[in-house]
């Protein structure tokens, strides 16, 4: 990474803005500062920024422009997909069941919990020890009253890529709406709503070098969704609230970079990720790389250091200038045990010792080598103190 200071290996938590994104945000803040809903030239200029960004996001995922709805981020997109689809389907018929997986982000799991409190039944399909959900087990969970199935495209903790196209095909055959959380997939692997055959797809801008607090939900034409944000009727009546024009402008620029193939190079990142994993495994026998046998996003390594406390390890790494994560960043503030590592059957002493390293477009081989040295030094020292060496 070109910047000074600690080595940042937490790109799945968030990313620094791409210079072209910074310029797009600046221009939207300063030049196109109008309210896109205003009936004057400044309003029209801001509207053009929003609609230009919508086109770019749509193109990046193979959608029609009118199928992209901007939200306040991935969390809102996930909440809206799950709750909005369930409620619309319930209003239209007898639906009272949803299917999801045990390794979803909390934004999906908590929305399903909310439905459960409202009397819905929720099936959480298990995943294999490799961090992949078997589409056959999703299929087996579908029922005549199932409204929606939600399966993430790539897991945020492990990077494991899920069989979304296959799951979507099975759901379509049973008349069940299919949602995928593509927050961690977008920018790292090809995301194409048509090829995948999904009805709903969530995106978040701050995972692709654009601002926090911006995201989008793809809603396939014709899919009914109950609105969650009520008010002025923005986003064609489906998501009220004055549009976050600077955030949306930045997101549009990032999406354009994705389409151009200019955001990051997955092959370069995968090689750096392998270098990190191999370096750590070589220096520290006994550590466990999670999900290694499954197809994974190019940038994510989740590694357990059995016998050590993950929180202390993370704090020591931070002091030594390596910034990583314990698991889902959104959960790590509360230091919750990772539901994902539990779902792949990691024993508690492995799960609680695990650290997620996630690389980004600015990560260099030198940084990776330095990080390996620091991890080895800190882990060996902790092992000695714990009498494990
Ligand atoms: N879904 C996944 C897979 C994520 O990794 C995240 C963020 O960590 C989210 C959803 C939430 O996105 P946001 O931070 O934009 O609310």
JSON list of N, CA and C and ligand atoms in Angstrom, two decimals, residues 12-13 72-76 78 105 107 152 154-156 181 183-184 203-207 213-214 329-330, ligand 1:
[
{"chain": "A", "resi": 12, "resn": "UNK", "atom": "N", "xyz": [-11.92, -6.31, 3.61]},
{"chain": "A", "resi": 12, "resn": "UNK", "atom": "CA", "xyz": [-13.31, -6.78, 3.60]},
{"chain": "A", "resi": 12, "resn": "UNK", "atom": "C", "xyz": [-14.16, -5.95, 4.56]},
{"chain": "A", "resi": 13, "resn": "UNK", "atom": "N", "xyz": [-13.51, -5.31, 5.53]},
{"chain": "A", "resi": 13, "resn": "UNK", "atom": "CA", "xyz": [-14.25, -4.43, 6.45]},
{"chain": "A", "resi": 13, "resn": "UNK", "atom": "C", "xyz": [-14.61, -3.14, 5.72]},
{"chain": "A", "resi": 72, "resn": "UNK", "atom": "N", "xyz": [-28.95, 2.93, 1.60]},
{"chain": "A", "resi": 72, "resn": "UNK", "atom": "CA", "xyz": [-27.91, 3.47, 2.49]},
{"chain": "A", "resi": 72, "resn": "UNK", "atom": "C", "xyz": [-26.78, 2.46, 2.71]},
{"chain": "A", "resi": 73, "resn": "UNK", "atom": "N", "xyz": [-26.76, 1.38, 1.97]},
{"chain": "A", "resi": 73, "resn": "UNK", "atom": "CA", "xyz": [-25.65, 0.44, 2.09]},
{"chain": "A", "resi": 73, "resn": "UNK", "atom": "C", "xyz": [-26.11, -1.00, 1.93]},
{"chain": "A", "resi": 74, "resn": "UNK", "atom": "N", "xyz": [-25.19, -1.90, 2.20]},
{"chain": "A", "resi": 74, "resn": "UNK", "atom": "CA", "xyz": [-25.49, -3.32, 2.07]},
{"chain": "A", "resi": 74, "resn": "UNK", "atom": "C", "xyz": [-26.52, -3.79, 3.09]},
{"chain": "A", "resi": 75, "resn": "UNK", "atom": "N", "xyz": [-26.44, -3.25, 4.28]},
{"chain": "A", "resi": 75, "resn": "UNK", "atom": "CA", "xyz": [-27.37, -3.67, 5.33]},
{"chain": "A", "resi": 75, "resn": "UNK", "atom": "C", "xyz": [-28.80, -3.36, 4.94]},
{"chain": "A", "resi": 76, "resn": "UNK", "atom": "N", "xyz": [-29.02, -2.12, 4.49]},
{"chain": "A", "resi": 76, "resn": "UNK", "atom": "CA", "xyz": [-30.40, -1.77, 4.09]},
{"chain": "A", "resi": 76, "resn": "UNK", "atom": "C", "xyz": [-30.84, -2.61, 2.89]},
{"chain": "A", "resi": 78, "resn": "UNK", "atom": "N", "xyz": [-29.95, -5.64, 2.12]},
{"chain": "A", "resi": 78, "resn": "UNK", "atom": "CA", "xyz": [-30.28, -6.99, 2.60]},
{"chain": "A", "resi": 78, "resn": "UNK", "atom": "C", "xyz": [-31.60, -7.00, 3.37]},
{"chain": "A", "resi": 105, "resn": "UNK", "atom": "N", "xyz": [-24.47, -12.89, 6.26]},
{"chain": "A", "resi": 105, "resn": "UNK", "atom": "CA", "xyz": [-24.16, -11.69, 7.06]},
{"chain": "A", "resi": 105, "resn": "UNK", "atom": "C", "xyz": [-25.32, -11.42, 8.01]},
{"chain": "A", "resi": 107, "resn": "UNK", "atom": "N", "xyz": [-26.90, -8.87, 8.47]},
{"chain": "A", "resi": 107, "resn": "UNK", "atom": "CA", "xyz": [-27.96, -8.05, 7.86]},
{"chain": "A", "resi": 107, "resn": "UNK", "atom": "C", "xyz": [-29.07, -8.93, 7.28]},
{"chain": "A", "resi": 152, "resn": "UNK", "atom": "N", "xyz": [-25.77, -15.85, 0.12]},
{"chain": "A", "resi": 152, "resn": "UNK", "atom": "CA", "xyz": [-24.77, -14.86, -0.26]},
{"chain": "A", "resi": 152, "resn": "UNK", "atom": "C", "xyz": [-23.89, -15.38, -1.40]},
{"chain": "A", "resi": 154, "resn": "UNK", "atom": "N", "xyz": [-20.57, -14.45, -1.89]},
{"chain": "A", "resi": 154, "resn": "UNK", "atom": "CA", "xyz": [-19.25, -14.77, -1.33]},
{"chain": "A", "resi": 154, "resn": "UNK", "atom": "C", "xyz": [-19.29, -14.41, 0.15]},
{"chain": "A", "resi": 155, "resn": "UNK", "atom": "N", "xyz": [-18.73, -15.29, 0.97]},
{"chain": "A", "resi": 155, "resn": "UNK", "atom": "CA", "xyz": [-18.77, -15.04, 2.41]},
{"chain": "A", "resi": 155, "resn": "UNK", "atom": "C", "xyz": [-17.71, -14.01, 2.81]},
{"chain": "A", "resi": 156, "resn": "UNK", "atom": "N", "xyz": [-18.11, -13.13, 3.71]},
{"chain": "A", "resi": 156, "resn": "UNK", "atom": "CA", "xyz": [-17.22, -12.05, 4.12]},
{"chain": "A", "resi": 156, "resn": "UNK", "atom": "C", "xyz": [-16.07, -12.50, 5.01]},
{"chain": "A", "resi": 181, "resn": "UNK", "atom": "N", "xyz": [-26.69, -11.76, -1.52]},
{"chain": "A", "resi": 181, "resn": "UNK", "atom": "CA", "xyz": [-25.89, -10.67, -0.98]},
{"chain": "A", "resi": 181, "resn": "UNK", "atom": "C", "xyz": [-24.55, -10.74, -1.70]},
{"chain": "A", "resi": 183, "resn": "UNK", "atom": "N", "xyz": [-22.30, -8.34, -1.74]},
{"chain": "A", "resi": 183, "resn": "UNK", "atom": "CA", "xyz": [-21.46, -7.26, -1.21]},
{"chain": "A", "resi": 183, "resn": "UNK", "atom": "C", "xyz": [-19.98, -7.60, -1.31]},
{"chain": "A", "resi": 184, "resn": "UNK", "atom": "N", "xyz": [-19.60, -8.84, -0.96]},
{"chain": "A", "resi": 184, "resn": "UNK", "atom": "CA", "xyz": [-18.18, -9.20, -0.97]},
{"chain": "A", "resi": 184, "resn": "UNK", "atom": "C", "xyz": [-17.74, -9.78, -2.31]},
{"chain": "A", "resi": 203, "resn": "UNK", "atom": "N", "xyz": [-25.68, -4.80, -2.97]},
{"chain": "A", "resi": 203, "resn": "UNK", "atom": "CA", "xyz": [-24.33, -4.26, -3.17]},
{"chain": "A", "resi": 203, "resn": "UNK", "atom": "C", "xyz": [-24.04, -3.21, -2.12]},
{"chain": "A", "resi": 204, "resn": "UNK", "atom": "N", "xyz": [-22.76, -3.02, -1.82]},
{"chain": "A", "resi": 204, "resn": "UNK", "atom": "CA", "xyz": [-22.35, -1.97, -0.90]},
{"chain": "A", "resi": 204, "resn": "UNK", "atom": "C", "xyz": [-21.16, -1.23, -1.50]},
{"chain": "A", "resi": 205, "resn": "UNK", "atom": "N", "xyz": [-21.22, 0.11, -1.46]},
{"chain": "A", "resi": 205, "resn": "UNK", "atom": "CA", "xyz": [-20.19, 0.90, -2.14]},
{"chain": "A", "resi": 205, "resn": "UNK", "atom": "C", "xyz": [-18.84, 0.86, -1.42]},
{"chain": "A", "resi": 206, "resn": "UNK", "atom": "N", "xyz": [-18.87, 0.80, -0.08]},
{"chain": "A", "resi": 206, "resn": "UNK", "atom": "CA", "xyz": [-17.59, 0.98, 0.61]},
{"chain": "A", "resi": 206, "resn": "UNK", "atom": "C", "xyz": [-16.69, -0.25, 0.57]},
{"chain": "A", "resi": 207, "resn": "UNK", "atom": "N", "xyz": [-17.18, -1.35, -0.02]},
{"chain": "A", "resi": 207, "resn": "UNK", "atom": "CA", "xyz": [-16.31, -2.51, -0.22]},
{"chain": "A", "resi": 207, "resn": "UNK", "atom": "C", "xyz": [-15.59, -2.42, -1.56]},
{"chain": "A", "resi": 213, "resn": "UNK", "atom": "N", "xyz": [-22.06, 4.09, 3.59]},
{"chain": "A", "resi": 213, "resn": "UNK", "atom": "CA", "xyz": [-23.40, 4.65, 3.66]},
{"chain": "A", "resi": 213, "resn": "UNK", "atom": "C", "xyz": [-24.08, 4.72, 2.30]},
{"chain": "A", "resi": 214, "resn": "UNK", "atom": "N", "xyz": [-23.61, 3.95, 1.35]},
{"chain": "A", "resi": 214, "resn": "UNK", "atom": "CA", "xyz": [-24.23, 3.89, 0.02]},
{"chain": "A", "resi": 214, "resn": "UNK", "atom": "C", "xyz": [-24.23, 2.44, -0.45]},
{"chain": "A", "resi": 329, "resn": "UNK", "atom": "N", "xyz": [-16.56, -7.67, 10.53]},
{"chain": "A", "resi": 329, "resn": "UNK", "atom": "CA", "xyz": [-16.22, -6.41, 11.19]},
{"chain": "A", "resi": 329, "resn": "UNK", "atom": "C", "xyz": [-17.39, -5.85, 11.95]},
{"chain": "A", "resi": 330, "resn": "UNK", "atom": "N", "xyz": [-18.59, -6.02, 11.38]},
{"chain": "A", "resi": 330, "resn": "UNK", "atom": "CA", "xyz": [-19.78, -5.45, 12.01]},
{"chain": "A", "resi": 330, "resn": "UNK", "atom": "C", "xyz": [-20.00, -6.11, 13.37]},
{"chain": "B", "resi": 1, "resn": "LIG", "atom": "N1", "xyz": [-23.15, -8.13, 3.52]},
{"chain": "B", "resi": 1, "resn": "LIG", "atom": "C1", "xyz": [-21.88, -8.53, 3.59]},
{"chain": "B", "resi": 1, "resn": "LIG", "atom": "C2", "xyz": [-21.48, -9.86, 3.04]},
{"chain": "B", "resi": 1, "resn": "LIG", "atom": "C3", "xyz": [-20.93, -7.69, 4.18]},
{"chain": "B", "resi": 1, "resn": "LIG", "atom": "O1", "xyz": [-19.65, -8.08, 4.25]},
{"chain": "B", "resi": 1, "resn": "LIG", "atom": "C4", "xyz": [-21.34, -6.44, 4.70]},
{"chain": "B", "resi": 1, "resn": "LIG", "atom": "C5", "xyz": [-20.37, -5.55, 5.39]},
{"chain": "B", "resi": 1, "resn": "LIG", "atom": "O2", "xyz": [-19.48, -6.01, 6.08]},
{"chain": "B", "resi": 1, "resn": "LIG", "atom": "C6", "xyz": [-22.69, -6.07, 4.59]},
{"chain": "B", "resi": 1, "resn": "LIG", "atom": "C7", "xyz": [-23.57, -6.96, 3.99]},
{"chain": "B", "resi": 1, "resn": "LIG", "atom": "C8", "xyz": [-23.19, -4.76, 5.10]},
{"chain": "B", "resi": 1, "resn": "LIG", "atom": "O3", "xyz": [-22.88, -3.71, 4.23]},
{"chain": "B", "resi": 1, "resn": "LIG", "atom": "P1", "xyz": [-22.86, -2.20, 4.77]},
{"chain": "B", "resi": 1, "resn": "LIG", "atom": "O4", "xyz": [-21.63, -2.08, 5.61]},
{"chain": "B", "resi": 1, "resn": "LIG", "atom": "O5", "xyz": [-22.81, -1.36, 3.53]},
{"chain": "B", "resi": 1, "resn": "LIG", "atom": "O6", "xyz": [-24.11, -1.98, 5.53]}
]
